[in-house]
Amino acid sequence: MPAPPLYRLAHLHRPARPVQLHMVLRTARPLFRKGLAIERERHGRDSGELRRLLNSLECKQDEYTKSMILHNITRCVYLLEAEASACTTDDIMLVGSMLDDKDNSVKIQALNALKAFSGIRKFRLKIQEHFIKVLELTSTIWDSELHIAGLRLLNNLPLPDFVYPQLRRVMPALMEILQSDCILAQVQAVRLLSYVAQKNDLLYDILNCQVHANFLNLFQSTQPGSLLFEVLVFAERLSEGRNTPHYRAVKWHYNEQSLHEALFGDQSRLADRLLALVIHPEEEVQIQACKVIVSLQCPQDVRVQPSFCQTSRSYFNNGE
């Protein structure tokens, strides 16, 4: 058999292009460095990785570089617990200052970094100072990734009284996010609204907030189970809140397109949606739908249809 031509052998043994090798090394280097940092912390030694990143954030950087630095800071806070706990409130202020950057990607990565730091108790009060700023960003910039990052941060913080006026102003925007087509943003928005619904001073502002005519589509069985569950929790808290003696002592007036009318008005079809969800494939959705039905039938200060309530409670016991 004749030997293959030399040009074919040369083609087979051609070395990899330097550009490809450079790309591989550039991808592997941060992962290798991160692994070393974790290993050092495991042995009680400070890798200095988080401090290097924070120091580099103080230097003038372009938007892409700042975004990547913040992304790596977030990873370090989650992975290097001791180094993250050794940070200072000045570091939190530095990360928080990135919320004023003109680039949305930098804002999003700063929100993610603050969310990571909020898991450390001693930083929560400092991060709370950014609550109003985060509400402003979330309500004025229509970007689903920013909505998710901002609302995740807010849902990880206590709700201070000083933000109530701002919450009233951004309520329509939060309701719009809840009715958007981004499931992750919707889930985060309804979680925040559910928490706010437990505050007596803000309950009327939520119930009188204007919603779309098709708002009850959020209760359709075709919605993802994660969203359905959170929307049902929201409905239960609103129902319980409006039935408390404190709230019933005042005669409230709602506009025709309000959330109250959509859920609890005379023309509402909520009961039909709830009955359909009682046979939902996911058990937690079934149970939560029944809880809403019970809250609608049994106001806390009025004894109505006790036999229905007992039947509903026995249903939950059997379900367990």
CSV table of C-alpha atoms in Angstrom, one decimal:
chain,number,residue,atom,x,y,z
A,1,MET,CA,0.0,0.0,0.0
A,2,PRO,CA,1.5,3.4,-1.0
A,3,ALA,CA,2.4,5.9,1.7
A,4,PRO,CA,0.0,8.9,2.0
A,5,PRO,CA,1.3,12.1,0.5
A,6,LEU,CA,3.4,14.3,2.8
A,7,TYR,CA,0.9,17.2,2.7
A,8,ARG,CA,-1.8,14.9,4.3
A,9,LEU,CA,0.6,13.9,7.1
A,10,ALA,CA,1.4,17.5,7.7
A,11,HIS,CA,-2.3,18.3,7.9
A,12,LEU,CA,-2.9,15.4,10.5
A,13,HIS,CA,-0.1,16.6,12.7
A,14,ARG,CA,-0.8,20.3,12.5
A,15,PRO,CA,-0.7,21.8,16.1
A,16,ALA,CA,-3.7,23.4,17.6
A,17,ARG,CA,-4.1,27.1,16.8
A,18,PRO,CA,-2.7,29.4,19.6
A,19,VAL,CA,-6.0,31.3,19.7
A,20,GLN,CA,-7.9,28.2,20.7
A,21,LEU,CA,-5.4,27.4,23.4
A,22,HIS,CA,-5.6,31.0,24.7
A,23,MET,CA,-9.3,30.8,24.9
A,24,VAL,CA,-9.2,27.5,26.9
A,25,LEU,CA,-6.6,29.0,29.3
A,26,ARG,CA,-8.7,32.1,29.7
A,27,THR,CA,-11.8,30.1,30.6
A,28,ALA,CA,-10.0,27.7,32.9
A,29,ARG,CA,-7.9,30.3,34.9
A,30,PRO,CA,-10.8,31.8,36.9
A,31,LEU,CA,-12.1,28.4,37.8
A,32,PHE,CA,-8.7,27.2,38.9
A,33,ARG,CA,-8.1,30.3,40.9
A,34,LYS,CA,-11.6,29.9,42.5
A,35,GLY,CA,-10.8,26.3,43.4
A,36,LEU,CA,-7.6,27.4,45.1
A,37,ALA,CA,-9.4,30.1,47.0
A,38,ILE,CA,-11.9,27.6,48.4
A,39,GLU,CA,-9.2,25.2,49.3
A,40,ARG,CA,-7.3,27.8,51.2
A,41,GLU,CA,-10.4,28.9,53.1
A,42,ARG,CA,-11.0,25.2,54.0
A,43,HIS,CA,-7.7,25.2,55.7
A,44,GLY,CA,-8.3,28.4,57.5
A,45,ARG,CA,-6.3,30.7,55.3
A,46,ASP,CA,-7.6,33.8,53.6
A,47,SER,CA,-7.2,33.6,49.8
A,48,GLY,CA,-7.5,37.3,49.4
A,49,GLU,CA,-9.6,36.7,46.2
A,50,LEU,CA,-12.7,38.7,47.4
A,51,ARG,CA,-10.5,41.6,48.6
A,52,ARG,CA,-8.7,41.7,45.2
A,53,LEU,CA,-12.0,41.9,43.4
A,54,LEU,CA,-13.3,44.7,45.6
A,55,ASN,CA,-10.1,46.6,45.2
A,56,SER,CA,-10.3,46.3,41.4
A,57,LEU,CA,-13.9,47.5,41.5
A,58,GLU,CA,-12.7,50.8,42.9
A,59,CYS,CA,-10.5,51.4,39.8
A,60,LYS,CA,-12.0,53.0,36.7
A,61,GLN,CA,-13.3,50.1,34.6
A,62,ASP,CA,-15.4,49.8,31.5
A,63,GLU,CA,-19.0,48.5,31.9
A,64,TYR,CA,-18.2,44.9,30.8
A,65,THR,CA,-15.3,44.6,33.3
A,66,LYS,CA,-17.3,46.1,36.1
A,67,SER,CA,-20.1,43.6,35.4
A,68,MET,CA,-17.7,40.7,35.4
A,69,ILE,CA,-16.0,41.8,38.6
A,70,LEU,CA,-19.4,42.1,40.4
A,71,HIS,CA,-20.4,38.7,39.1
A,72,ASN,CA,-17.2,37.2,40.6
A,73,ILE,CA,-17.8,39.1,43.8
A,74,THR,CA,-21.3,37.4,44.1
A,75,ARG,CA,-19.7,34.0,43.6
A,76,CYS,CA,-17.0,34.7,46.1
A,77,VAL,CA,-19.6,35.8,48.8
A,78,TYR,CA,-21.4,32.5,48.4
A,79,LEU,CA,-18.3,30.3,48.2
A,80,LEU,CA,-15.9,32.0,50.6
A,81,GLU,CA,-18.0,32.6,53.7
A,82,ALA,CA,-15.2,33.7,56.1
A,83,GLU,CA,-13.8,36.2,53.6
A,84,ALA,CA,-17.3,37.6,52.9
A,85,SER,CA,-17.9,38.0,56.7
A,86,ALA,CA,-14.6,39.9,57.0
A,87,CYS,CA,-15.8,42.6,54.6
A,88,THR,CA,-16.9,46.0,55.9
A,89,THR,CA,-19.8,48.3,55.4
A,90,ASP,CA,-17.6,50.4,53.1
A,91,ASP,CA,-17.5,47.4,50.8
A,92,ILE,CA,-21.3,47.3,50.8
A,93,MET,CA,-21.4,51.0,50.0
A,94,LEU,CA,-19.0,50.4,47.1
A,95,VAL,CA,-21.1,47.6,45.6
A,96,GLY,CA,-24.2,49.7,46.3
A,97,SER,CA,-22.8,52.7,44.4
A,98,MET,CA,-22.8,50.5,41.2
A,99,LEU,CA,-26.6,50.8,41.2
A,100,ASP,CA,-26.1,54.3,39.8
A,101,ASP,CA,-24.1,53.0,36.8
A,102,LYS,CA,-25.6,53.9,33.5
A,103,ASP,CA,-25.4,50.3,32.2
A,104,ASN,CA,-28.2,47.9,33.1
A,105,SER,CA,-26.0,44.9,33.2
A,106,VAL,CA,-23.8,46.5,35.9
A,107,LYS,CA,-26.9,47.4,37.9
A,108,ILE,CA,-28.1,43.8,37.7
A,109,GLN,CA,-24.8,42.4,38.8
A,110,ALA,CA,-24.7,44.9,41.7
A,111,LEU,CA,-28.2,43.8,42.8
A,112,ASN,CA,-27.0,40.1,42.7
A,113,ALA,CA,-24.0,41.0,44.8
A,114,LEU,CA,-26.0,42.8,47.4
A,115,LYS,CA,-28.4,39.9,47.5
A,116,ALA,CA,-25.4,37.6,48.3
A,117,PHE,CA,-24.2,40.0,51.0
A,118,SER,CA,-27.7,40.2,52.5
A,119,GLY,CA,-27.3,36.6,53.6
A,120,ILE,CA,-24.8,37.9,56.2
A,121,ARG,CA,-26.8,39.3,59.1
A,122,LYS,CA,-24.4,42.2,60.0
A,123,PHE,CA,-24.8,43.7,56.5
A,124,ARG,CA,-28.6,43.7,56.3
A,125,LEU,CA,-29.2,47.1,57.9
A,126,LYS,CA,-26.6,48.7,55.5
A,127,ILE,CA,-28.2,47.0,52.5
A,128,GLN,CA,-31.6,48.2,53.7
A,129,GLU,CA,-30.5,51.7,53.0
A,130,HIS,CA,-30.7,50.9,49.3
A,131,PHE,CA,-34.3,49.7,49.6
A,132,ILE,CA,-35.9,52.8,48.1
A,133,LYS,CA,-33.2,52.9,45.3
A,134,VAL,CA,-34.0,49.3,44.4
A,135,LEU,CA,-37.7,50.0,44.3
A,136,GLU,CA,-37.1,53.0,42.0
A,137,LEU,CA,-35.0,50.9,39.6
A,138,THR,CA,-37.5,48.1,39.6
A,139,SER,CA,-40.4,50.4,38.9
A,140,THR,CA,-38.8,52.7,36.3
A,141,ILE,CA,-36.7,50.3,34.1
A,142,TRP,CA,-38.6,47.7,32.1
A,143,ASP,CA,-36.1,44.9,32.1
A,144,SER,CA,-37.1,41.4,33.2
A,145,GLU,CA,-33.6,40.5,34.4
A,146,LEU,CA,-33.4,43.7,36.5
A,147,HIS,CA,-36.9,43.0,37.9
A,148,ILE,CA,-35.8,39.5,39.0
A,149,ALA,CA,-32.5,40.7,40.6
A,150,GLY,CA,-34.1,43.7,42.3
A,151,LEU,CA,-37.1,41.8,43.7
A,152,ARG,CA,-35.0,38.9,44.8
A,153,LEU,CA,-33.0,41.3,46.9
A,154,LEU,CA,-36.1,43.0,48.3
A,155,ASN,CA,-37.6,39.7,49.2
A,156,ASN,CA,-34.5,38.8,51.2
A,157,LEU,CA,-34.7,41.9,53.4
A,158,PRO,CA,-37.1,43.0,56.2
A,159,LEU,CA,-39.6,45.7,55.2
A,160,PRO,CA,-38.7,48.9,57.0
A,161,ASP,CA,-41.5,51.5,57.8
A,162,PHE,CA,-39.6,54.3,56.0
A,163,VAL,CA,-40.2,52.7,52.6
A,164,TYR,CA,-44.1,52.7,52.9
A,165,PRO,CA,-44.6,56.0,50.9
A,166,GLN,CA,-42.3,54.7,48.1
A,167,LEU,CA,-44.1,51.4,48.1
A,168,ARG,CA,-47.4,53.2,47.6
A,169,ARG,CA,-46.0,55.0,44.6
A,170,VAL,CA,-44.6,51.9,42.9
A,171,MET,CA,-47.5,49.6,43.6
A,172,PRO,CA,-48.9,50.0,40.0
A,173,ALA,CA,-45.5,49.0,38.6
A,174,LEU,CA,-45.3,45.9,40.9
A,175,MET,CA,-48.8,44.9,39.7
A,176,GLU,CA,-47.7,45.3,36.1
A,177,ILE,CA,-44.7,43.1,36.7
A,178,LEU,CA,-47.1,40.5,38.2
A,179,GLN,CA,-49.1,40.6,35.0
A,180,SER,CA,-46.1,40.4,32.7
A,181,ASP,CA,-45.0,37.3,30.7
A,182,CYS,CA,-41.8,36.6,32.7
A,183,ILE,CA,-42.5,33.8,35.2
A,184,LEU,CA,-39.5,34.4,37.4
A,185,ALA,CA,-40.3,38.1,37.7
A,186,GLN,CA,-43.9,37.4,38.3
A,187,VAL,CA,-43.1,35.0,41.1
A,188,GLN,CA,-40.8,37.5,42.8
A,189,ALA,CA,-43.3,40.3,42.4
A,190,VAL,CA,-46.2,38.4,43.9
A,191,ARG,CA,-44.0,37.3,46.8
A,192,LEU,CA,-43.2,40.9,47.7
A,193,LEU,CA,-46.9,41.9,47.3
A,194,SER,CA,-47.9,39.0,49.6
A,195,TYR,CA,-45.5,40.3,52.2
A,196,VAL,CA,-46.8,43.8,51.8
A,197,ALA,CA,-50.4,42.6,52.0
A,198,GLN,CA,-49.8,41.7,55.7
A,199,LYS,CA,-49.1,45.3,56.5
A,200,ASN,CA,-52.4,47.0,57.6
A,201,ASP,CA,-51.2,50.4,56.4
A,202,LEU,CA,-50.7,49.2,52.9
A,203,LEU,CA,-53.5,46.8,52.4
A,204,TYR,CA,-56.0,49.3,50.9
A,205,ASP,CA,-53.3,50.6,48.5
A,206,ILE,CA,-52.9,47.0,47.1
A,207,LEU,CA,-56.6,46.2,46.9
A,208,ASN,CA,-57.4,49.5,45.1
A,209,CYS,CA,-54.5,49.1,42.6
A,210,GLN,CA,-55.8,48.9,39.0
A,211,VAL,CA,-55.3,45.6,37.2
A,212,HIS,CA,-56.0,44.3,33.7
A,213,ALA,CA,-59.4,42.9,32.8
A,214,ASN,CA,-57.8,39.4,32.4
A,215,PHE,CA,-56.2,39.4,35.8
A,216,LEU,CA,-57.8,36.2,36.8
A,217,ASN,CA,-55.9,34.4,34.1
A,218,LEU,CA,-53.2,34.2,36.7
A,219,PHE,CA,-55.4,31.6,38.4
A,220,GLN,CA,-55.7,29.3,35.4
A,221,SER,CA,-54.5,25.7,35.8
A,222,THR,CA,-52.3,26.1,32.7
A,223,GLN,CA,-50.0,28.5,34.7
A,224,PRO,CA,-46.8,27.0,36.1
A,225,GLY,CA,-47.3,25.5,39.6
A,226,SER,CA,-44.7,27.8,41.2
A,227,LEU,CA,-46.6,30.9,40.1
A,228,LEU,CA,-50.0,29.5,40.8
A,229,PHE,CA,-49.0,28.7,44.4
A,230,GLU,CA,-47.6,32.2,45.1
A,231,VAL,CA,-50.7,33.9,43.5
A,232,LEU,CA,-53.0,31.7,45.7
A,233,VAL,CA,-50.9,32.7,48.8
A,234,PHE,CA,-51.4,36.3,47.8
A,235,ALA,CA,-55.1,35.9,47.4
A,236,GLU,CA,-55.4,34.2,50.8
A,237,ARG,CA,-53.5,37.0,52.6
A,238,LEU,CA,-55.6,39.7,50.9
A,239,SER,CA,-58.8,37.8,51.9
A,240,GLU,CA,-57.7,37.4,55.5
A,241,GLY,CA,-56.6,41.1,55.6
A,242,ARG,CA,-59.9,42.5,54.3
A,243,ASN,CA,-61.8,40.4,56.8
A,244,THR,CA,-60.0,41.6,60.0
A,245,PRO,CA,-62.0,43.8,62.4
A,246,HIS,CA,-59.5,46.6,61.9
A,247,TYR,CA,-60.0,46.7,58.1
A,248,ARG,CA,-63.8,46.1,58.2
A,249,ALA,CA,-64.2,49.0,60.6
A,250,VAL,CA,-63.8,51.4,57.7
A,251,LYS,CA,-66.0,51.7,54.6
A,252,TRP,CA,-63.6,51.5,51.7
A,253,HIS,CA,-64.3,52.6,48.2
A,254,TYR,CA,-62.6,50.8,45.2
A,255,ASN,CA,-62.3,51.8,41.6
A,256,GLU,CA,-64.0,49.5,39.1
A,257,GLN,CA,-60.8,48.1,37.7
A,258,SER,CA,-59.3,47.5,41.1
A,259,LEU,CA,-57.7,44.3,42.3
A,260,HIS,CA,-60.4,44.1,45.0
A,261,GLU,CA,-63.1,44.1,42.3
A,262,ALA,CA,-61.3,41.5,40.3
A,263,LEU,CA,-60.9,39.1,43.3
A,264,PHE,CA,-63.8,39.9,45.6
A,265,GLY,CA,-66.3,42.0,43.6
A,266,ASP,CA,-69.8,40.9,42.8
A,267,GLN,CA,-68.8,40.2,39.2
A,268,SER,CA,-65.7,38.2,40.1
A,269,ARG,CA,-65.2,34.7,38.7
A,270,LEU,CA,-62.6,33.8,41.3
A,271,ALA,CA,-64.7,31.1,42.8
A,272,ASP,CA,-64.9,29.2,39.5
A,273,ARG,CA,-61.1,29.4,39.1
A,274,LEU,CA,-60.5,28.2,42.7
A,275,LEU,CA,-62.9,25.2,42.2
A,276,ALA,CA,-61.0,24.2,39.1
A,277,LEU,CA,-57.7,24.4,41.0
A,278,VAL,CA,-58.9,22.0,43.7
A,279,ILE,CA,-58.2,19.1,41.3
A,280,HIS,CA,-54.8,20.6,40.1
A,281,PRO,CA,-52.1,17.9,39.6
A,282,GLU,CA,-49.8,19.6,42.2
A,283,GLU,CA,-50.9,18.9,45.8
A,284,GLU,CA,-49.6,22.2,47.2
A,285,VAL,CA,-51.7,24.1,44.6
A,286,GLN,CA,-54.8,22.1,45.6
A,287,ILE,CA,-54.3,22.8,49.3
A,288,GLN,CA,-53.6,26.5,48.8
A,289,ALA,CA,-56.7,26.8,46.6
A,290,CYS,CA,-58.8,25.3,49.4
A,291,LYS,CA,-57.2,27.7,51.9
A,292,VAL,CA,-58.4,30.6,49.8
A,293,ILE,CA,-61.9,29.1,49.6
A,294,VAL,CA,-62.0,28.8,53.4
A,295,SER,CA,-60.7,32.4,53.9
A,296,LEU,CA,-63.5,33.6,51.6
A,297,GLN,CA,-66.2,31.7,53.4
A,298,CYS,CA,-65.0,32.3,57.0
A,299,PRO,CA,-64.3,35.9,57.9
A,300,GLN,CA,-62.4,36.0,61.2
A,301,ASP,CA,-65.0,38.2,63.0
A,302,VAL,CA,-68.1,36.7,61.6
A,303,ARG,CA,-69.2,33.1,62.1
A,304,VAL,CA,-70.5,32.0,58.7
A,305,GLN,CA,-71.4,28.5,57.6
A,306,PRO,CA,-69.4,26.6,60.3
A,307,SER,CA,-70.2,23.3,58.8
A,308,PHE,CA,-68.4,24.3,55.5
A,309,CYS,CA,-65.3,25.3,57.5
A,310,GLN,CA,-65.2,22.0,59.4
A,311,THR,CA,-65.6,20.1,56.1
A,312,SER,CA,-62.7,22.0,54.5
A,313,ARG,CA,-60.5,21.4,57.5
A,314,SER,CA,-61.2,17.7,57.4
A,315,TYR,CA,-60.3,17.7,53.8
A,316,PHE,CA,-56.8,19.0,54.6
A,317,ASN,CA,-56.4,16.4,57.3
A,318,ASN,CA,-57.3,13.6,54.9
A,319,GLY,CA,-55.0,15.1,52.3
A,320,GLU,CA,-52.1,14.9,54.7
